[in-house]
Structures are given as C-alpha cells and as structure tokens.
Short mmCIF file of C-alpha atoms in Angstrom, two decimals:
data_model
loop_
_atom_site.label_atom_id
_atom_site.label_comp_id
_atom_site.label_asym_id
_atom_site.label_seq_id
_atom_site.Cartn_x
_atom_site.Cartn_y
_atom_site.Cartn_z
CA MET A 1 -49.87 -15.57 121.10
CA LEU A 2 -47.82 -13.40 118.74
CA SER A 3 -44.54 -12.27 120.22
CA ALA A 4 -43.82 -8.57 119.71
CA ALA A 5 -40.03 -8.87 119.99
CA TRP A 6 -39.41 -9.89 116.39
CA VAL A 7 -42.16 -7.93 114.60
CA PRO A 8 -40.32 -4.62 113.93
CA GLY A 9 -37.54 -6.41 112.14
CA MET A 10 -39.71 -8.74 110.07
CA ARG A 11 -39.37 -7.69 106.43
CA GLU A 12 -39.07 -10.92 104.46
CA ARG A 13 -40.99 -14.18 104.34
CA GLY A 14 -37.96 -16.09 105.63
CA GLU A 15 -38.05 -14.08 108.85
CA VAL A 16 -41.78 -14.81 109.21
CA VAL A 17 -41.13 -18.54 108.85
CA ASP A 18 -38.29 -18.46 111.38
CA ALA A 19 -40.44 -16.56 113.86
CA TYR A 20 -43.32 -18.98 113.32
CA ARG A 21 -41.03 -21.94 113.97
CA ARG A 22 -39.81 -20.37 117.19
CA GLU A 23 -43.39 -19.81 118.33
CA THR A 24 -44.28 -23.38 117.38
CA ARG A 25 -41.36 -24.83 119.31
CA ALA A 26 -42.31 -22.78 122.35
CA LEU A 27 -45.93 -23.91 122.09
CA ILE A 28 -44.97 -27.58 121.78
CA ALA A 29 -42.56 -27.26 124.72
CA ALA A 30 -45.37 -25.77 126.82
CA ARG A 31 -47.96 -28.40 125.82
CA PHE A 32 -45.95 -31.58 126.16
CA PRO A 33 -45.66 -31.54 129.99
CA ILE A 34 -49.41 -30.91 130.25
CA ALA A 35 -50.19 -33.68 127.74
CA ALA A 36 -47.91 -36.10 129.58
CA ALA A 37 -49.53 -35.23 132.90
CA ILE A 38 -53.03 -35.81 131.47
CA PHE A 39 -51.87 -39.12 129.97
CA LEU A 40 -50.44 -40.28 133.30
CA ALA A 41 -53.62 -39.22 135.12
CA LEU A 42 -55.86 -41.15 132.67
CA MET A 43 -53.64 -44.21 132.88
CA ALA A 44 -53.69 -44.01 136.68
CA VAL A 45 -57.51 -44.06 136.65
CA ALA A 46 -57.60 -46.93 134.13
CA TYR A 47 -55.05 -48.97 136.09
CA GLY A 48 -56.88 -48.25 139.34
CA ILE A 49 -60.11 -49.65 137.92
CA GLU A 50 -58.28 -52.61 136.41
CA TRP A 51 -56.55 -53.35 139.72
CA LEU A 52 -59.96 -53.56 141.41
CA TYR A 53 -61.08 -56.21 138.92
CA PHE A 54 -57.72 -58.00 138.58
CA PRO A 55 -55.89 -57.53 141.90
CA ALA A 56 -53.49 -60.33 141.01
CA ARG A 57 -51.94 -58.10 138.33
CA TRP A 58 -50.85 -55.37 140.71
CA TRP A 59 -47.18 -56.03 139.97
CA GLU A 60 -47.54 -55.72 136.18
CA LEU A 61 -49.71 -52.63 136.56
CA SER A 62 -47.26 -50.94 138.90
CA LEU A 63 -44.31 -51.79 136.66
CA CYS A 64 -46.05 -50.41 133.56
CA TYR A 65 -47.09 -47.23 135.33
CA LEU A 66 -43.54 -46.68 136.58
CA GLY A 67 -42.40 -47.09 132.98
CA PHE A 68 -44.87 -44.41 131.87
CA ILE A 69 -43.56 -42.05 134.55
CA ALA A 70 -39.97 -42.71 133.48
CA VAL A 71 -40.69 -42.00 129.79
CA ALA A 72 -42.72 -38.85 130.54
CA GLY A 73 -40.18 -37.54 133.04
CA THR A 74 -37.31 -38.12 130.65
CA GLY A 75 -39.15 -36.21 127.89
CA VAL A 76 -39.94 -33.23 130.13
CA SER A 77 -36.37 -33.11 131.46
CA ALA A 78 -34.96 -33.21 127.92
CA LEU A 79 -37.27 -30.34 126.90
CA ARG A 80 -35.98 -28.17 129.71
CA ARG A 81 -32.38 -28.94 128.82
CA HIS A 82 -32.78 -28.50 125.05
CA PRO A 83 -35.70 -26.13 124.34
CA ARG A 84 -34.58 -25.61 120.73
CA ARG A 85 -35.26 -29.31 120.07
CA SER A 86 -38.72 -29.24 121.59
CA THR A 87 -40.47 -30.59 118.47
CA GLU A 88 -38.22 -33.64 118.11
CA ILE A 89 -38.16 -34.35 121.85
CA ALA A 90 -41.94 -34.06 122.22
CA LEU A 91 -42.47 -36.36 119.22
CA LEU A 92 -40.06 -38.97 120.56
CA GLY A 93 -41.59 -38.69 124.02
CA SER A 94 -45.11 -39.18 122.67
CA VAL A 95 -44.08 -42.20 120.60
CA GLY A 96 -42.23 -43.58 123.63
CA LEU A 97 -45.36 -43.30 125.78
CA VAL A 98 -47.42 -45.04 123.12
CA PHE A 99 -44.89 -47.84 122.73
CA SER A 100 -45.06 -48.31 126.51
CA LEU A 101 -48.85 -48.48 126.34
CA VAL A 102 -48.78 -50.95 123.46
CA ALA A 103 -46.23 -53.04 125.32
CA TYR A 104 -48.59 -53.29 128.28
CA LEU A 105 -51.62 -54.10 126.12
CA ALA A 106 -49.73 -56.68 124.10
CA LEU A 107 -47.70 -58.37 126.84
CA VAL A 108 -50.23 -58.27 129.68
CA HIS A 109 -53.55 -58.47 127.82
CA GLY A 110 -52.34 -59.88 124.51
CA SER A 111 -54.91 -57.74 122.66
CA ALA A 112 -54.09 -56.33 119.24
CA GLU A 113 -57.51 -54.67 119.06
CA LEU A 114 -56.77 -52.57 122.12
CA ALA A 115 -53.39 -51.70 120.63
CA LEU A 116 -55.14 -50.59 117.43
CA LEU A 117 -57.53 -48.35 119.39
CA ALA A 118 -54.58 -46.93 121.31
CA MET A 119 -52.82 -46.08 118.03
CA ILE A 120 -55.92 -44.38 116.63
CA GLY A 121 -56.32 -42.36 119.81
CA PHE A 122 -52.61 -41.50 119.75
CA LEU A 123 -52.73 -40.15 116.18
CA THR A 124 -55.86 -38.13 116.88
CA GLY A 125 -54.31 -36.67 120.02
CA GLN A 126 -51.20 -35.62 118.11
CA VAL A 127 -53.26 -33.56 115.66
CA VAL A 128 -55.24 -31.89 118.45
CA GLN A 129 -52.40 -31.25 120.88
CA PHE A 130 -49.32 -30.41 118.82
CA PRO A 131 -49.02 -28.04 115.80
CA TRP A 132 -46.17 -29.78 114.02
CA GLY A 133 -47.84 -30.18 110.64
CA ALA A 134 -47.81 -33.01 108.14
CA GLY A 135 -44.12 -33.84 108.61
CA GLY A 136 -44.38 -34.46 112.33
CA GLN A 137 -47.69 -36.26 111.93
CA CYS A 138 -46.13 -38.60 109.32
CA LEU A 139 -43.45 -39.56 111.85
CA ALA A 140 -46.13 -40.07 114.50
CA ALA A 141 -48.10 -42.27 112.09
CA LEU A 142 -44.97 -44.31 111.31
CA GLY A 143 -44.39 -44.75 115.03
CA ALA A 144 -47.99 -45.89 115.53
CA LEU A 145 -47.72 -48.42 112.70
CA LEU A 146 -44.45 -49.81 114.04
CA ALA A 147 -45.94 -50.06 117.53
CA TYR A 148 -48.93 -52.03 116.21
CA LEU A 149 -46.69 -54.34 114.15
CA TRP A 150 -44.52 -54.90 117.22
CA ALA A 151 -47.64 -55.84 119.21
CA LEU A 152 -48.46 -58.47 116.58
CA TYR A 153 -44.84 -59.67 116.60
CA VAL A 154 -44.85 -60.32 120.38
CA GLY A 155 -47.98 -62.43 120.05
CA ALA A 156 -50.99 -60.11 120.50
CA THR A 157 -54.12 -61.50 118.89
CA SER A 158 -57.31 -59.99 117.51
CA SER A 159 -60.74 -61.26 116.53
CA LEU A 160 -60.54 -59.08 113.38
CA PRO A 161 -58.35 -59.90 110.36
CA VAL A 162 -54.95 -58.28 110.54
CA PRO A 163 -55.19 -56.75 107.02
CA TYR A 164 -58.44 -55.05 108.05
CA GLU A 165 -56.84 -53.57 111.14
CA LEU A 166 -53.81 -52.44 109.14
CA PHE A 167 -56.08 -50.81 106.56
CA ALA A 168 -58.00 -49.02 109.32
CA LEU A 169 -54.78 -47.80 110.95
CA VAL A 170 -53.20 -46.62 107.67
CA SER A 171 -56.42 -44.88 106.58
CA HIS A 172 -56.69 -43.09 109.91
CA ALA A 173 -53.02 -42.14 109.69
CA LEU A 174 -53.52 -40.58 106.24
CA MET A 175 -56.54 -38.62 107.46
CA THR A 176 -54.64 -37.30 110.47
CA VAL A 177 -51.72 -36.27 108.23
CA ILE A 178 -54.09 -34.34 105.95
CA GLY A 179 -55.85 -32.81 108.95
CA ALA A 180 -52.53 -31.80 110.50
CA GLN A 181 -51.48 -30.09 107.27
CA LEU A 182 -54.79 -28.22 107.01
CA LEU A 183 -54.60 -27.08 110.62
CA GLU A 184 -50.98 -26.03 110.16
CA SER A 185 -51.81 -24.03 107.03
CA TYR A 186 -54.67 -22.27 108.80
CA ARG A 187 -52.51 -21.52 111.83
CA PHE A 188 -49.64 -20.21 109.70
CA ALA A 189 -52.03 -17.99 107.72
CA ALA A 190 -53.45 -16.60 110.95
CA PHE A 191 -49.92 -16.08 112.25
CA CYS A 192 -48.91 -14.16 109.11
CA GLU A 193 -52.05 -12.03 109.35
CA ALA A 194 -51.25 -11.20 112.96
CA ALA A 195 -47.65 -10.44 111.97
CA ASP A 196 -48.80 -8.07 109.21
CA ALA A 197 -51.20 -6.35 111.60
CA ALA A 198 -48.46 -5.98 114.21
CA ARG A 199 -46.02 -4.67 111.61
CA HIS A 200 -48.53 -2.16 110.27
CA ALA A 201 -49.31 -1.05 113.81
CA THR A 202 -45.59 -0.62 114.51
CA GLU A 203 -45.06 1.30 111.29
CA SER A 204 -48.06 3.48 112.09
CA GLN A 205 -46.68 4.21 115.53
CA ARG A 206 -43.31 5.08 114.03
CA ALA A 207 -44.94 7.31 111.44
CA ASN A 208 -46.96 9.11 114.11
CA ALA A 209 -43.86 9.49 116.28
CA ALA A 210 -41.86 10.82 113.32
CA LYS A 211 -44.68 13.20 112.44
CA SER A 212 -44.88 14.51 115.99
CA GLU A 213 -41.11 14.83 116.15
CA PHE A 214 -41.07 16.60 112.79
CA LEU A 215 -43.78 19.08 113.77
CA ALA A 216 -42.11 19.82 117.11
CA THR A 217 -38.68 20.27 115.53
CA VAL A 218 -39.91 22.35 112.60
CA SER A 219 -41.97 24.55 114.89
CA HIS A 220 -38.95 25.16 117.08
CA GLU A 221 -36.54 25.73 114.18
CA LEU A 222 -38.93 28.09 112.40
CA ARG A 223 -39.80 30.01 115.54
CA THR A 224 -36.20 30.61 116.61
CA PRO A 225 -34.99 32.60 113.57
CA LEU A 226 -38.37 34.33 113.20
CA ASN A 227 -38.21 35.55 116.79
CA ILE A 228 -34.72 36.94 116.20
CA ILE A 229 -35.77 38.60 112.94
CA VAL A 230 -38.88 40.14 114.50
CA GLY A 231 -36.97 41.21 117.61
CA TYR A 232 -34.19 43.03 115.73
CA THR A 233 -36.71 44.53 113.29
CA ASP A 234 -38.74 45.97 116.18
CA LEU A 235 -35.59 47.38 117.75
CA LEU A 236 -34.59 49.02 114.46
CA LEU A 237 -38.04 50.53 114.04
CA GLU A 238 -37.95 51.85 117.61
CA GLY A 239 -34.55 53.48 116.99
CA ALA A 240 -32.80 51.42 119.66
CA PHE A 241 -29.60 51.37 117.58
CA GLU A 242 -28.31 54.89 117.13
CA ARG A 243 -24.81 54.21 115.85
CA PRO A 244 -24.36 52.99 112.26
CA ASP A 245 -22.19 50.07 113.33
CA GLU A 246 -24.95 48.84 115.67
CA GLN A 247 -27.49 49.08 112.86
CA VAL A 248 -25.18 47.19 110.49
CA ASP A 249 -24.70 44.46 113.11
CA ALA A 250 -28.47 44.13 113.63
CA LEU A 251 -29.07 43.95 109.87
CA GLY A 252 -26.34 41.31 109.61
CA ARG A 253 -28.06 39.19 112.25
CA ILE A 254 -31.39 39.57 110.47
CA GLN A 255 -29.74 38.48 107.21
CA GLN A 256 -28.09 35.48 108.87
CA GLN A 257 -31.33 34.28 110.42
CA SER A 258 -33.21 34.89 107.17
CA ARG A 259 -30.74 32.70 105.26
CA GLN A 260 -31.04 30.00 107.89
CA LEU A 261 -34.82 30.15 107.61
CA LEU A 262 -34.56 29.97 103.82
CA ASP A 263 -32.29 26.89 104.02
CA LEU A 264 -34.76 25.19 106.32
CA ILE A 265 -37.70 25.89 104.04
CA GLN A 266 -35.69 24.77 101.01
CA SER A 267 -34.88 21.44 102.69
CA MET A 268 -38.57 20.83 103.39
CA LEU A 269 -39.46 21.76 99.80
CA ASP A 270 -36.81 19.36 98.47
CA LEU A 271 -38.17 16.62 100.69
CA ASN A 272 -41.75 17.26 99.63
CA ARG A 273 -40.74 17.22 95.97
CA MET A 274 -38.99 13.86 96.34
CA GLU A 275 -41.79 12.28 98.35
CA ALA A 276 -44.53 13.51 96.00
CA GLY A 277 -43.14 12.85 92.55
CA GLY A 278 -40.07 10.73 93.07
CA ILE A 279 -36.67 11.77 91.77
CA ALA A 280 -36.52 12.58 88.07
CA LEU A 281 -33.03 12.76 86.58
CA VAL A 282 -31.94 15.47 84.18
CA VAL A 283 -28.82 13.92 82.66
CA GLU A 284 -26.32 16.17 80.90
CA GLU A 285 -22.60 16.24 80.21
CA PHE A 286 -20.57 18.79 82.16
CA ALA A 287 -17.07 19.47 83.43
CA LEU A 288 -16.46 18.43 87.02
CA ASP A 289 -14.40 21.56 87.74
CA ALA A 290 -17.21 23.78 86.49
CA ALA A 291 -19.71 22.06 88.80
CA LEU A 292 -17.41 22.42 91.81
CA ASP A 293 -16.70 26.09 90.98
CA SER A 294 -20.44 26.75 90.68
CA LEU A 295 -21.05 25.04 94.00
CA ARG A 296 -18.25 26.96 95.71
CA GLY A 297 -19.50 30.28 94.42
CA GLY A 298 -23.07 29.61 95.56
CA LEU A 299 -22.27 28.76 99.18
CA PRO A 300 -23.44 31.48 101.60
CA ALA A 301 -20.53 33.26 103.28
CA ASN A 302 -22.16 33.00 106.70
CA TRP A 303 -21.95 29.19 106.65
CA CYS A 304 -18.21 29.31 107.38
CA LYS A 305 -17.26 30.34 110.92
CA PRO A 306 -14.29 32.67 111.51
CA GLU A 307 -12.06 29.86 112.86
CA VAL A 308 -12.98 27.33 110.14
CA THR A 309 -11.20 27.06 106.77
CA LEU A 310 -13.02 25.60 103.77
CA ARG A 311 -10.61 23.80 101.41
CA TRP A 312 -11.20 22.40 97.91
CA GLU A 313 -9.14 19.62 96.36
CA SER A 314 -9.44 17.89 92.98
CA SER A 315 -7.10 15.22 91.56
CA ASP A 316 -8.18 15.51 87.92
CA SER A 317 -9.10 18.88 86.46
CA GLY A 318 -10.11 17.47 83.07
CA THR A 319 -12.80 15.06 84.18
CA ARG A 320 -16.19 15.30 82.53
CA MET A 321 -19.30 13.70 83.91
CA ARG A 322 -22.56 12.65 82.34
CA SER A 323 -24.97 12.91 85.22
CA ASP A 324 -27.50 15.19 86.90
CA ARG A 325 -25.45 18.26 87.75
CA GLY A 326 -28.10 19.88 89.91
CA LYS A 327 -28.50 16.81 92.11
CA LEU A 328 -24.73 16.38 92.40
CA GLU A 329 -24.41 19.94 93.64
CA MET A 330 -27.33 19.44 96.04
CA ILE A 331 -25.67 16.33 97.52
CA LEU A 332 -22.36 18.10 98.11
CA ARG A 333 -24.08 21.27 99.29
CA ASN A 334 -25.95 19.36 102.00
CA LEU A 335 -22.79 17.54 103.11
CA ILE A 336 -20.78 20.77 103.21
CA HIS A 337 -23.52 22.58 105.11
CA ASN A 338 -23.70 19.74 107.61
CA ALA A 339 -19.90 19.71 108.08
CA LEU A 340 -19.65 23.48 108.55
CA LYS A 341 -22.57 23.49 110.96
CA TYR A 342 -20.87 21.06 113.35
CA THR A 343 -17.32 22.38 113.04
CA GLU A 344 -16.34 25.20 115.40
CA ARG A 345 -12.64 25.39 114.52
CA GLY A 346 -10.26 23.71 112.13
CA SER A 347 -11.17 22.92 108.55
CA VAL A 348 -13.67 21.37 106.18
CA THR A 349 -12.12 19.79 103.08
CA VAL A 350 -14.02 19.00 99.90
CA SER A 351 -12.17 16.62 97.57
CA ALA A 352 -12.86 14.78 94.32
CA HIS A 353 -10.87 11.80 93.04
CA THR A 354 -11.47 10.13 89.67
CA ASP A 355 -11.08 6.36 89.43
CA ARG A 356 -11.15 5.76 85.70
CA GLY A 357 -10.56 2.04 86.13
CA ARG A 358 -13.92 1.68 87.86
CA GLY A 359 -15.53 4.53 85.99
CA TRP A 360 -16.45 6.30 89.23
CA ILE A 361 -15.71 9.57 90.99
CA ASP A 362 -15.23 9.64 94.77
CA PHE A 363 -16.28 12.87 96.50
CA ALA A 364 -15.32 13.36 100.13
CA VAL A 365 -16.26 16.00 102.69
CA THR A 366 -13.97 15.83 105.73
CA ASP A 367 -14.30 18.00 108.82
CA THR A 368 -12.57 18.45 112.15
CA GLY A 369 -15.78 18.93 114.09
CA GLN A 370 -17.27 17.15 117.06
CA GLY A 371 -17.74 13.85 115.23
CA ILE A 372 -20.59 11.37 115.49
CA ASP A 373 -21.17 8.86 118.24
CA GLY A 374 -20.88 5.26 117.06
CA LYS A 375 -24.40 4.45 118.23
CA ASP A 376 -25.81 7.15 115.92
CA LEU A 377 -24.01 6.10 112.73
CA GLY A 378 -26.63 3.52 111.80
CA GLY A 379 -29.47 6.05 111.65
CA ILE A 380 -27.97 9.34 110.50
CA PHE A 381 -29.29 8.89 106.94
CA GLU A 382 -32.86 8.44 108.17
CA MET A 383 -35.45 11.18 107.97
CA PHE A 384 -35.52 13.66 110.89
CA ARG A 385 -32.50 12.03 112.53
CA GLN A 386 -29.73 14.07 114.13
CA GLY A 387 -26.76 12.94 116.16
CA SER A 388 -27.09 12.76 119.91
CA SER A 389 -23.47 13.67 120.61
CA GLY A 390 -24.34 17.31 121.05
CA PRO A 391 -27.09 19.88 120.60
CA PRO A 392 -28.02 20.83 117.03
CA ARG A 393 -26.35 24.01 115.89
CA GLY A 394 -27.37 26.40 113.21
CA GLY A 395 -30.87 24.98 112.92
CA GLY A 396 -32.00 22.01 110.93
CA VAL A 397 -34.49 19.20 111.27
CA GLY A 398 -32.37 16.27 110.18
CA LEU A 399 -33.20 16.30 106.45
CA GLY A 400 -29.84 17.15 104.85
CA LEU A 401 -28.25 13.70 105.09
CA TYR A 402 -31.52 11.97 104.25
CA ILE A 403 -31.85 14.03 101.05
CA ALA A 404 -28.19 13.39 100.18
CA LYS A 405 -28.73 9.62 100.60
CA GLN A 406 -31.87 9.58 98.43
CA LEU A 407 -30.22 11.59 95.65
CA THR A 408 -27.08 9.43 95.77
CA ASP A 409 -29.20 6.29 95.36
CA ALA A 410 -31.06 7.89 92.45
CA LEU A 411 -27.75 8.53 90.69
CA GLY A 412 -26.68 4.92 91.22
CA GLY A 413 -24.01 5.80 93.74
CA GLU A 414 -23.03 5.01 97.29
CA ILE A 415 -22.63 7.17 100.38
CA ALA A 416 -20.68 6.23 103.50
CA VAL A 417 -19.40 7.86 106.66
CA ILE A 418 -16.40 7.32 108.92
CA SER A 419 -16.47 9.19 112.21
CA HIS A 420 -15.41 9.02 115.83
CA LEU A 421 -16.74 11.16 118.62
CA GLY A 422 -14.49 14.19 119.05
CA ALA A 423 -12.40 13.37 115.95
CA GLY A 424 -14.45 14.79 113.10
CA ALA A 425 -16.24 12.98 110.29
CA ARG A 426 -15.61 11.99 106.68
CA PHE A 427 -18.54 11.55 104.30
CA THR A 428 -17.73 9.84 101.01
CA VAL A 429 -20.02 9.84 97.96
CA SER A 430 -19.09 7.54 95.06
CA LEU A 431 -20.90 8.24 91.77
CA PRO A 432 -20.53 6.73 88.30
CA ILE A 433 -18.95 9.06 85.74
CA GLU A 434 -21.73 8.33 83.28
CA VAL A 435 -25.40 7.97 84.23
CA ARG A 436 -28.16 7.23 81.78
CA ALA A 437 -31.65 8.64 82.19
CA GLY A 438 -32.86 5.27 83.49
CA GLY A 439 -30.00 4.73 85.93
CA PRO A 440 -26.26 4.30 86.13
CA ALA A 441 -24.28 3.17 83.13
#
C-alpha cells in the first residue's frame, strides 16, 4: 500500500526510488515472519507423517525441527532489532532454513533428489513471497546451488546423473531470476503510477485550497475598502458633514481606501500577466539614481505613517545598469510597500550598494516593524502567503513578495530575508548590473 507520508515531498526520481525501497523493506519485514511460520507448520506436518512411518527416527526429526525453529526465531528477532536491514536478514534467514532442510534430507535420508526438489521449491517461493528483484533472487539462487553441492559433498546420492540435476537447478534459477526482475519492474511501475496519482491529488488539493483561500481573501480585501468608500460617499451625499474640515477628512479617507483598492487590483493584474504570458524582459541602459528617484517620486504619500521615516541610501551615484527598469522598480516598490505596511513606528531604509568586483548591485529594504516569525520565513515568497505573527494591515492578499521573487528570478538575481519576531526585517535583492534579453550576463 502506498504510504502518504512521503508523497508531498516527492519531486525527483531519486526520492521515488528511496520511498520504494522503504516500502519494499517494510513489506519483506512483514512477510518473513508469516513465511517462516508457514514453513514451520508444513515441516511439522511432514515430520509428523514421517514419524508415524519411521518412529525410530524421532530423535533426528525432533533435532531437525528444533533447528528450524532456532533459525526462524533468530531471523524474526533480527528483523525486529534491525528493520532497516530487513531485506538482507530475510534473505539470510530463508537460505538458513533451506540449508537446514537440505542438511536433514542429506544426512538423514541421503537423498540428493529430495534436496534438488527442495531447492526448486525454495527458489520459486522466493519469487512469490519476497519482492527483492533480480539481485536478491541471484543471491537466493547461489545459496540454493551451494546447498545442493553441500548435500552431494556430505554423501547424498541420486538415481539421476549429477550434471542433469545441476542443469535443472541452474536453469530453474535463471528462470526465477528473470521472473523476479519482471515482477519487480511491474511492481515498481505500479508504485510510480500510484505515486504520480497521489502527487497529482495532493497538488490538486493544494490548488483548490489556495483558490478557496484566494477567493476568500480577495473578497474580504475588496469588500473592506469598498464599504468604507460607499459609506463615506453616502454620508457626504446626505450632508452628514457640515464643516469643511469634516468633508476634507471624509474625502481623504475615500482617497486612501481608493488607493488601497487600486494597489490590490494592480497586484492581481500583475500576477495574471505573469501567469498568462510569462515574464518578458525589456532591457535598457539607465542610471541607478534616476530609477531610484523615479521610484521615490511615485510612492503614494499615504503609504508612510506619521511615526515612520522613509530613508534612501546609495553608495555609488554614478552606477549605470543594463536591465529591465520597470521590473526593478516593481520589485523595490513591492518590498517598500510591504515594509511600510507592517511598520507602525521607526523607519524604513532603502539602500543600494554596488559590488563591481562581482558585477552585481545589492538592494536592501530594512524596517523596524513587527518582524516575521521564524516558522513563516520558509513560505513568505509563496503565492497568497502572509505572516502569522500578526493580523494583516493595510490590505493585501499575499502577492507582493511572490511577485518580487518571480521578477527577481527573471532578472537572474537573488532575494533573501533576515528577520526576527519583534525586531524588524531586512529584504535583500541582488541583481546583475548587466542583463541580456535572454537572461543575466
């Protein structure tokens, strides 16, 4: 049965193989005690019948059966102690049981023919009972051959020529090896198919959950500013605000909520554009200072709270970039918006440092806000994800950082974050100074 614990993280063939091996080891560990119990039960019946016909051999029969119990018990005990070695232990235990059987047939009965039949039955049982493939079956076949040769060595005789019996045993061994490989291939293919189905089901569930979360969040974030806009508009139309200062305040609130609504719609449009047609780069040469000045002048005044100071720092005023200016500004705009949204007092600092040795520019947006919980850092760049350290402020559906990450990757750069809960956050974007139309220089 396919285990669901590893499916969500299975993304490469190596992980599929490792998971399949774990399932195989667990299956072998579960089957060996049952196989040993069935073997002991069959031998008990056979020895019981033989004791009725040859009561004088009760001592040999009892000794052999105690040997079978000792070998089987040792194998089961070793499996429980070392479950990760279940394949090797089960193989050694099976070969040990067969050697014990051959020893009885050779020493008590002196029959090589019975030993040959026991070996053929042993190899067939290995294919049916245990899914260890051609490798394990080759070792089982080698053990069967050695057991038969040992029976001949201790004096067992046969009415058939020894070369004929050896040919029969080797031929059967080859057929069981081929059969084991075919069964293993079929089982692995079925396992991979089940893994793909489970992965697709998991991805579908995640997509549906993300869709539901997106619709619920967007509905809430759209409804909140619209309700405020409609409410203040109705009050203005009804003449509820008689003094000019009250009317100016109401119009200011309407403007603030309208800008927030516009930012939200713009984020969704940016996302839809990226998801629909990918990210096309418009590469041009421009001055870094000019891009930062343009970005600074285009930031809405209402983003910055009264107790928050927005600072700009640049280490090299003469740097020129060859990149997509619009996407650079969009990355920094989203990071600045995010920092200002979660900072109630203190400062937000935007800095740019040129590393000409590497040919990169490091942009950093540092705030003194509430910070990000460590458990949220791994998923903040995912779509529709927001930190759980506090309630969202100023609207948003968790698209800003996702868009910044996608655009940074498109420009051949890297984005990272350092943050501690209650101690602010620092987002760093490293971009190459020169980007070609097909990617980074």
